CSV table of C-alpha atoms in Angstrom, one decimal:
chain,number,residue,atom,x,y,z
A,8,MET,CA,109.6,71.8,31.3
A,9,ILE,CA,112.9,73.5,31.8
A,10,LEU,CA,114.4,75.9,29.4
A,11,MET,CA,118.1,77.1,29.8
A,12,SER,CA,120.5,79.5,28.4
A,13,ILE,CA,123.7,81.4,29.1
A,14,GLN,CA,123.2,85.2,29.2
A,15,LYS,CA,125.8,87.8,28.9
A,16,GLN,CA,126.1,91.5,29.8
A,17,SER,CA,128.7,93.9,28.8
A,18,TYR,CA,129.9,97.1,30.5
A,19,THR,CA,132.2,99.8,29.0
A,20,SER,CA,134.2,102.0,31.5
A,21,LYS,CA,133.8,105.7,31.0
A,22,LYS,CA,137.4,106.2,32.3
A,23,THR,CA,139.4,103.5,30.4
A,24,GLY,CA,137.0,102.8,27.5
A,25,LYS,CA,137.4,99.1,28.2
A,26,THR,CA,134.5,96.7,27.7
A,27,THR,CA,134.0,93.9,30.2
A,28,ILE,CA,131.6,90.9,29.3
A,29,ARG,CA,130.2,88.8,32.3
A,30,TYR,CA,128.0,85.7,32.0
A,31,PHE,CA,125.3,84.1,34.1
A,32,ALA,CA,123.1,81.0,33.8
A,33,ASN,CA,119.4,81.6,33.2
A,34,VAL,CA,117.1,78.6,33.6
A,35,TRP,CA,113.3,78.9,33.0
A,36,TYR,CA,111.4,76.8,35.6
A,37,ALA,CA,108.0,76.3,33.9
A,38,ALA,CA,106.4,74.5,36.8
A,39,GLU,CA,106.6,77.7,39.0
A,40,SER,CA,106.5,80.1,36.0
A,41,ARG,CA,109.8,81.8,36.8
A,42,SER,CA,113.3,82.0,35.9
A,43,ILE,CA,116.3,81.0,38.2
A,44,THR,CA,119.5,82.8,37.4
A,45,GLY,CA,122.8,82.1,38.6
A,46,PRO,CA,125.7,84.7,39.9
A,47,MET,CA,127.6,86.8,37.5
A,48,ARG,CA,130.7,85.1,36.3
A,49,ASP,CA,133.8,86.4,34.4
A,50,LYS,CA,134.0,83.2,32.3
A,51,GLU,CA,131.4,81.6,30.3
A,52,LYS,CA,132.3,77.9,31.4
A,53,GLU,CA,131.7,78.9,35.0
A,54,ALA,CA,128.3,80.1,34.0
A,55,LYS,CA,127.6,76.7,32.3
A,56,LYS,CA,128.6,74.9,35.6
A,57,ASP,CA,126.0,77.1,37.4
A,58,GLU,CA,123.5,76.1,34.8
A,59,VAL,CA,124.1,72.4,35.4
A,60,ASP,CA,123.9,72.9,39.2
A,61,ILE,CA,120.6,74.6,38.8
A,62,ILE,CA,119.1,72.0,36.7
A,63,ARG,CA,120.0,69.3,39.1
A,64,SER,CA,118.5,71.3,42.0
A,65,VAL,CA,115.3,71.6,40.0
A,66,GLU,CA,115.2,67.8,39.1
A,67,ALA,CA,115.9,66.9,43.0
A,68,GLY,CA,113.2,69.2,44.0
A,69,GLN,CA,115.7,71.3,46.0
A,70,VAL,CA,115.0,74.6,44.6
A,71,LYS,CA,113.4,77.0,47.0
A,72,ALA,CA,110.5,79.2,45.9
A,73,LYS,CA,111.8,82.6,45.5
A,74,LYS,CA,110.6,85.1,48.0
A,75,LYS,CA,109.1,88.2,46.8
A,76,GLU,CA,111.6,91.0,47.9
A,77,ARG,CA,110.5,94.4,48.8
A,78,MET,CA,111.8,96.8,46.2
A,79,THR,CA,113.4,100.1,47.3
A,80,THR,CA,112.0,103.1,45.7
A,81,MET,CA,113.7,106.1,44.4
A,82,GLN,CA,112.1,108.4,47.1
A,83,GLU,CA,113.8,106.1,49.9
A,84,VAL,CA,117.1,106.3,48.0
A,85,PHE,CA,116.9,110.1,48.0
A,86,ASP,CA,116.0,110.2,51.7
A,87,ILE,CA,118.9,108.2,52.6
A,88,TRP,CA,121.4,109.8,50.1
A,89,HIS,CA,120.2,113.4,51.1
A,90,GLU,CA,120.7,112.6,54.9
A,91,ALA,CA,124.2,111.2,54.2
A,92,THR,CA,125.2,114.1,52.2
A,93,ALA,CA,124.2,116.8,54.7
A,94,PRO,CA,126.7,119.6,55.4
A,95,PRO,CA,129.7,119.5,55.7
A,96,THR,CA,129.8,116.6,53.1
A,97,TYR,CA,128.0,119.1,50.8
A,98,ALA,CA,127.9,122.9,51.1
A,99,ASN,CA,124.6,123.9,52.8
A,100,SER,CA,123.4,125.8,49.7
A,101,THR,CA,124.2,122.9,47.3
A,102,TRP,CA,122.5,120.4,49.7
A,103,ARG,CA,119.3,122.5,49.9
A,104,ILE,CA,119.2,123.3,46.1
A,105,TYR,CA,119.5,119.6,45.2
A,106,LYS,CA,116.5,118.9,47.6
A,107,ARG,CA,114.6,121.6,45.8
A,108,PHE,CA,115.3,120.3,42.4
A,109,TYR,CA,114.5,116.9,43.4
A,110,ASN,CA,111.0,117.9,44.8
A,111,ASP,CA,110.4,120.1,41.8
A,112,TYR,CA,111.5,118.1,38.8
A,113,ILE,CA,112.2,114.4,39.8
A,114,LYS,CA,109.9,113.3,42.7
A,115,ASP,CA,106.6,113.3,40.9
A,116,VAL,CA,108.1,111.4,38.0
A,117,PHE,CA,110.3,108.7,39.8
A,118,GLY,CA,109.6,109.0,43.5
A,119,ASP,CA,107.3,106.0,43.8
A,120,MET,CA,109.1,103.7,41.3
A,121,ALA,CA,111.2,100.9,42.3
A,122,VAL,CA,114.9,101.8,41.5
A,123,SER,CA,115.4,98.3,39.9
A,124,LYS,CA,112.6,98.9,37.5
A,125,ILE,CA,113.8,102.3,36.1
A,126,LYS,CA,115.7,101.6,32.9
A,127,ALA,CA,117.9,103.8,30.5
A,128,THR,CA,114.9,104.3,28.2
A,129,HIS,CA,113.0,106.0,31.1
A,130,MET,CA,115.8,108.2,31.8
A,131,GLN,CA,116.4,109.3,28.2
A,132,LYS,CA,112.7,110.0,27.6
A,133,TYR,CA,112.8,112.1,30.7
A,134,VAL,CA,115.9,114.1,29.7
A,135,ASN,CA,114.2,114.6,26.2
A,136,LEU,CA,111.1,115.9,27.8
A,137,MET,CA,112.9,118.2,30.2
A,138,LYS,CA,115.0,119.7,27.3
A,139,GLN,CA,111.7,120.8,25.6
A,140,SER,CA,110.6,123.1,28.5
A,141,HIS,CA,113.7,123.8,30.7
A,142,SER,CA,117.0,125.5,30.3
A,143,PRO,CA,120.2,123.3,29.8
A,144,ALA,CA,121.5,124.3,33.2
A,145,THR,CA,118.3,123.0,34.9
A,146,VAL,CA,118.3,119.8,32.9
A,147,ASN,CA,122.1,119.2,33.8
A,148,LYS,CA,121.3,119.8,37.5
A,149,CYS,CA,118.6,117.1,37.4
A,150,ILE,CA,120.9,114.7,35.5
A,151,ASN,CA,123.6,115.3,38.2
A,152,ILE,CA,121.1,114.5,41.0
A,153,LEU,CA,119.9,111.3,39.3
A,154,SER,CA,123.5,110.2,38.5
A,155,ASN,CA,124.2,110.7,42.3
A,156,LEU,CA,121.2,108.8,43.5
A,157,PHE,CA,121.7,105.8,41.0
A,158,THR,CA,125.4,105.6,41.9
A,159,TYR,CA,124.4,105.5,45.7
A,160,ALA,CA,121.9,102.8,44.8
A,161,VAL,CA,124.7,100.7,43.4
A,162,SER,CA,126.9,101.3,46.4
A,163,PRO,CA,126.6,101.4,49.3
A,164,LEU,CA,122.7,100.5,49.1
A,165,LYS,CA,123.3,97.6,46.6
A,166,CYS,CA,119.7,98.0,45.2
A,167,ILE,CA,121.1,97.5,41.7
A,168,THR,CA,124.4,96.5,40.0
A,169,ALA,CA,126.6,98.8,38.2
A,170,LEU,CA,125.6,97.2,34.9
A,171,GLU,CA,122.0,98.1,35.9
A,172,ASN,CA,122.7,101.8,36.3
A,173,PRO,CA,120.3,103.6,33.9
A,174,MET,CA,122.2,106.8,34.0
A,175,GLU,CA,125.2,105.2,32.0
A,176,GLY,CA,125.4,106.9,28.6
A,177,ILE,CA,123.0,109.7,29.5
A,178,THR,CA,124.6,112.8,28.3
A,179,ARG,CA,124.4,116.4,29.7
A,180,CYS,CA,123.3,119.3,27.6
A,181,THR,CA,125.6,121.9,26.2
A,182,VAL,CA,125.2,125.0,28.1
A,183,PRO,CA,125.6,128.2,25.8
A,184,VAL,CA,128.4,130.4,26.7
A,185,ARG,CA,127.1,133.8,27.4
A,186,LYS,CA,129.5,136.9,27.6
A,187,LYS,CA,129.6,138.3,31.1
A,188,VAL,CA,129.0,142.0,31.4
A,189,THR,CA,131.7,143.9,33.4
A,190,TRP,CA,132.3,147.4,34.4
A,191,SER,CA,135.5,149.4,33.9
A,192,ASP,CA,137.4,151.0,36.7
A,193,ASP,CA,135.8,154.2,35.8
A,194,GLU,CA,132.3,152.8,36.0
A,195,ILE,CA,133.0,151.2,39.3
A,196,SER,CA,134.3,154.5,40.6
A,197,TYR,CA,131.4,156.2,39.3
A,198,PHE,CA,128.9,153.9,41.0
A,199,LEU,CA,130.6,154.1,44.3
A,200,ASN,CA,130.6,157.8,44.2
A,201,LEU,CA,126.8,158.2,43.5
A,202,PRO,CA,125.3,160.1,46.4
A,203,GLU,CA,122.5,157.4,46.8
A,204,VAL,CA,125.0,154.6,46.9
A,205,ILE,CA,127.2,156.4,49.5
A,206,GLU,CA,124.1,157.0,51.8
A,207,SER,CA,123.1,153.3,51.5
A,208,HIS,CA,123.5,151.1,54.6
A,209,TYR,CA,125.2,148.7,52.3
A,210,TYR,CA,127.9,151.1,51.1
A,211,PRO,CA,130.8,149.5,52.9
A,212,MET,CA,129.8,146.1,51.6
A,213,PHE,CA,129.7,147.5,47.9
A,214,CYS,CA,133.1,148.9,48.3
A,215,LEU,CA,134.5,145.6,49.6
A,216,SER,CA,132.9,143.6,46.8
A,217,ALA,CA,134.2,146.0,44.1
A,218,LEU,CA,137.7,146.6,45.5
A,219,LEU,CA,138.5,142.9,46.3
A,220,GLY,CA,136.2,140.9,44.1
A,221,ALA,CA,134.9,139.1,47.1
A,222,ARG,CA,131.8,136.6,46.8
A,223,PRO,CA,128.6,138.0,48.4
A,224,GLY,CA,128.4,135.2,50.8
A,225,GLU,CA,132.0,135.9,52.0
A,226,VAL,CA,131.2,139.6,52.5
A,227,CYS,CA,128.1,138.6,54.6
A,228,GLY,CA,130.1,136.2,56.7
A,229,LEU,CA,132.8,138.5,57.8
A,230,THR,CA,133.4,138.6,61.6
A,231,GLU,CA,134.0,141.5,63.9
A,232,LYS,CA,137.5,140.3,64.2
A,233,CYS,CA,138.3,140.1,60.4
A,234,LEU,CA,140.3,143.4,60.4
A,235,SER,CA,144.0,143.8,61.3
A,236,ASP,CA,146.4,146.6,61.1
A,237,LYS,CA,149.6,144.6,61.6
A,238,PRO,CA,151.9,144.2,59.8
A,239,THR,CA,149.8,146.0,57.2
A,240,TYR,CA,146.0,146.6,56.9
A,241,MET,CA,144.5,143.2,56.2
A,242,ILE,CA,141.1,141.3,56.1
A,243,ASP,CA,140.4,137.8,56.9
A,244,PHE,CA,138.0,135.9,54.9
A,245,ASP,CA,137.4,132.8,57.1
A,246,ARG,CA,133.6,131.9,56.8
A,247,GLY,CA,130.6,132.6,54.8
A,248,TYR,CA,126.9,133.2,55.4
A,249,ASP,CA,124.1,131.8,53.1
A,250,ASN,CA,120.5,132.5,52.2
A,251,TRP,CA,119.3,130.0,54.6
A,252,GLU,CA,120.7,131.9,57.6
A,253,CYS,CA,123.5,129.4,58.1
A,254,GLU,CA,127.2,130.1,58.7
A,255,THR,CA,129.3,128.3,56.1
A,256,ASN,CA,132.8,127.2,55.3
A,257,LEU,CA,134.0,128.9,52.3
A,258,LYS,CA,133.8,127.5,48.8
A,259,THR,CA,137.4,126.0,48.7
A,260,HIS,CA,140.4,125.9,50.8
A,261,GLN,CA,141.9,128.6,48.7
A,262,SER,CA,138.9,130.8,49.6
A,263,HIS,CA,140.3,131.2,53.2
A,264,ARG,CA,142.7,134.1,52.7
A,265,GLN,CA,144.0,137.4,54.2
A,266,PRO,CA,144.6,140.0,51.5
A,267,PRO,CA,146.0,143.4,52.2
A,268,ILE,CA,143.5,146.3,51.8
A,269,PRO,CA,144.0,150.0,51.4
A,270,LYS,CA,143.8,152.2,54.5
A,271,HIS,CA,140.6,154.1,53.3
A,272,LEU,CA,138.7,150.7,52.9
A,273,TYR,CA,140.0,149.6,56.4
A,274,ASP,CA,138.8,152.9,57.9
A,275,LEU,CA,135.4,152.5,56.3
A,276,LEU,CA,135.0,148.9,57.6
A,277,ARG,CA,136.3,150.0,61.0
A,278,LYS,CA,133.7,152.8,61.0
A,279,ARG,CA,130.9,150.2,60.5
A,280,LEU,CA,132.3,148.1,63.3
A,281,ILE,CA,132.3,151.2,65.7
A,282,TRP,CA,128.7,151.8,64.7
A,283,LYS,CA,127.8,148.1,65.6
A,284,LYS,CA,129.5,148.3,69.0
A,285,LYS,CA,127.9,151.6,69.8
A,286,ASN,CA,124.4,150.3,69.2
A,287,ARG,CA,125.1,147.2,71.2
A,288,LEU,CA,126.1,149.4,74.2
A,289,GLU,CA,123.0,151.3,73.9
A,290,ASP,CA,120.8,148.2,73.8
A,291,LYS,CA,122.2,144.9,74.7
A,292,GLU,CA,119.4,142.8,73.1
A,293,TRP,CA,119.8,144.8,69.8
A,294,CYS,CA,122.4,142.3,68.4
A,295,ASP,CA,123.7,138.8,69.7
A,296,ASN,CA,126.1,137.9,66.8
A,297,ASP,CA,129.6,138.6,65.8
A,298,TYR,CA,129.0,139.5,62.1
A,299,LEU,CA,130.7,142.6,60.9
A,300,PHE,CA,127.7,143.5,58.8
A,301,VAL,CA,124.3,143.5,60.2
A,302,SER,CA,120.9,145.2,59.4
A,303,GLN,CA,119.5,148.2,61.1
A,304,HIS,CA,117.8,145.8,63.4
A,305,GLY,CA,121.1,143.9,64.2
A,306,ASN,CA,120.5,140.7,62.2
A,307,PRO,CA,123.0,139.2,59.8
A,308,ILE,CA,122.6,140.1,56.2
A,309,LYS,CA,121.9,137.4,53.8
A,310,PRO,CA,123.5,137.3,50.3
A,311,LYS,CA,120.1,137.6,48.7
A,312,GLN,CA,119.2,140.6,50.6
A,313,TYR,CA,122.6,142.3,49.8
A,314,SER,CA,122.0,141.5,46.2
A,315,THR,CA,118.7,143.0,46.2
A,316,ALA,CA,119.9,146.2,47.7
A,317,PHE,CA,122.6,146.4,44.9
A,318,LYS,CA,119.9,145.7,42.2
A,319,ARG,CA,117.4,148.3,43.5
A,320,LEU,CA,120.1,151.1,43.5
A,321,LEU,CA,121.4,150.1,40.1
A,322,THR,CA,117.9,149.7,38.6
A,323,ALA,CA,116.8,153.1,39.9
A,324,HIS,CA,119.9,154.8,38.4
A,325,ILE,CA,119.6,153.3,35.1
A,326,LYS,CA,116.0,154.2,35.0
A,327,SER,CA,116.6,157.8,35.7
A,328,MET,CA,119.3,158.1,33.2
A,329,GLU,CA,116.9,156.7,30.6
A,330,GLU,CA,114.2,159.1,31.6
A,331,TYR,CA,116.6,162.0,31.3
A,332,GLU,CA,117.7,160.9,27.9
A,333,ASN,CA,114.2,160.6,26.6
A,334,ALA,CA,113.5,164.1,27.7
A,335,HIS,CA,116.7,165.7,26.4
A,336,ASP,CA,117.3,164.3,23.0
A,337,GLY,CA,119.5,161.3,24.1
A,338,LYS,CA,121.8,163.5,26.3
A,339,LEU,CA,122.9,162.6,29.7
A,340,PRO,CA,123.5,165.2,32.5
A,341,LYS,CA,127.2,166.4,32.6
A,342,GLY,CA,129.5,163.9,34.5
A,343,ASP,CA,126.9,161.2,34.6
A,344,MET,CA,126.8,157.9,32.8
A,345,LYS,CA,124.3,155.1,32.0
A,346,LEU,CA,125.7,152.0,33.5
A,347,SER,CA,125.0,148.7,31.9
A,348,TYR,CA,123.2,146.2,34.2
A,349,ILE,CA,125.3,143.7,36.1
A,350,SER,CA,124.4,141.4,39.0
A,351,LEU,CA,126.3,141.9,42.4
A,352,TYR,CA,128.6,139.0,41.3
A,353,GLY,CA,129.4,141.2,38.3
A,354,PHE,CA,131.8,143.1,40.8
A,355,ARG,CA,133.8,139.8,40.9
A,356,THR,CA,134.1,139.3,37.2
A,357,SER,CA,135.0,143.0,36.7
A,358,PHE,CA,137.7,142.8,39.3
A,359,ALA,CA,139.3,139.7,37.6
A,360,THR,CA,139.0,141.3,34.1
A,361,ASN,CA,140.2,144.7,34.9
A,362,ASN,CA,143.2,143.4,36.9
A,363,MET,CA,144.2,140.8,34.3
A,364,ARG,CA,144.2,143.7,31.6
A,365,ARG,CA,146.4,145.8,34.1
A,366,PHE,CA,148.6,143.2,35.6
A,367,PRO,CA,148.3,139.7,34.0
A,368,ASN,CA,149.4,137.5,36.6
A,369,ALA,CA,146.6,134.9,37.2
A,370,ALA,CA,148.2,133.4,40.4
A,371,LEU,CA,148.5,136.7,42.1
A,372,ILE,CA,144.8,137.9,41.3
A,373,SER,CA,143.4,134.5,42.1
A,374,SER,CA,145.1,134.5,45.6
A,375,ILE,CA,143.3,137.8,46.3
A,376,MET,CA,139.8,136.4,44.8
A,377,GLY,CA,140.2,133.0,46.6
A,378,ASN,CA,140.2,130.8,43.7
A,379,SER,CA,142.7,128.8,41.5
A,380,PRO,CA,144.3,130.4,38.4
A,381,LYS,CA,142.5,127.9,36.2
A,382,THR,CA,139.1,128.9,37.5
A,383,LEU,CA,140.0,132.6,37.3
A,384,ILE,CA,140.9,132.3,33.6
A,385,GLN,CA,138.0,130.0,32.7
A,386,PHE,CA,135.1,131.6,34.5
A,387,TYR,CA,136.0,135.2,35.5
A,388,THR,CA,138.1,137.0,33.1
A,389,GLN,CA,136.5,138.5,30.0
A,390,THR,CA,138.6,139.4,27.0
A,391,ASP,CA,137.4,142.3,24.8
A,392,THR,CA,138.4,143.7,21.4
A,393,ASP,CA,140.7,146.3,22.9
A,394,MET,CA,142.6,143.5,24.9
A,395,GLN,CA,142.9,141.4,21.8
A,396,LYS,CA,143.9,144.4,19.6
A,397,GLU,CA,146.7,145.4,22.2
A,398,LEU,CA,148.1,141.8,22.2
A,399,ILE,CA,148.1,141.6,18.3
A,400,ASP,CA,149.6,145.1,18.0
A,401,ASN,CA,152.4,144.4,20.4
A,402,TYR,CA,153.2,141.1,18.7
A,403,VAL,CA,153.2,142.8,15.3
A,404,ASN,CA,155.6,145.5,16.7
A,405,LEU,CA,157.8,142.8,18.1
A,406,GLU,CA,158.0,141.1,14.7
A,407,ARG,CA,159.1,144.4,13.1
A,408,THR,CA,161.9,144.8,15.5
A,409,ILE,CA,163.2,141.3,14.7
A,410,SER,CA,163.2,142.0,11.0
């Protein structure tokens, strides 16, 4: 007994919105309890011709028994993809984080499944369950990884076709916008002048992050040759250092930059360089790297280590101010402030916000920070009520002069 039909599949492009319909012959061969399918065709009449050819082959006994193909698992796809995207294809931190997320959230669910057996319904159920117990950012990261894996399974691996990609139509979560906390110029100056901060081994790094808005990894990656005094005092951001103890290329081509720095910052960094060279002369085995900033033991400083030092100092100060307030009816010591909590990266956001308020030139500020003007405005600058009030008041005054 032979049953036959012409099947069709539709695919809608995300870029153009255009829907494409393709056809294929599907003949049920009852004698072997299996279906025989023809290739995808752009026209229905071509698929009908394939159907006739399949029926003739069945009747002539020329249909070969279909060999059972070994199916590629999700774990195999991940292993190949992860090796193919190793640095410098992906930044080292991104590459390692993707592996951690796959192992933590995806492997146990889909790792042993054949890629061709995973359907859109599986993916949507997975995303729905993830939403119940994980943050939108975590869910979106998993969606990104799965999208990359299935795209790779389509091409170059050819485990599935584009029409069989189960991630088509799976939408990402909306991530709530959180107002970033920043420090004013006065708060930054106050922190940098605290005795315990000045005495910290990380003090020159804090000054660099605060005064230039540099990324922590960029500060940790500075070389001994990063400073120059001709034609003016400058610093060269040319590489980074990550939490996995790897030297990295900077985030974008714009991140490679040589901004000018004030003389007092140059002198402070130069002093740290002299300290390192002096220790190396006393003990040649003390340090065998070319990083400007190293620990007391001569090892490069990881961004997480740098961030922890900042957090420890800030947390201790906030706690001491709170204890003083509680013991003195809500009053603080004369000249002291209770700082709001920010992360080390908050120096970067504060730099952008304060300088945009003072000198609203996004192109100039972003050239110092090492990103595009669009990124600066979208992710770093934080407007506040005072900035909005000033803008509106100036506009109102302009209207009055016109009338």
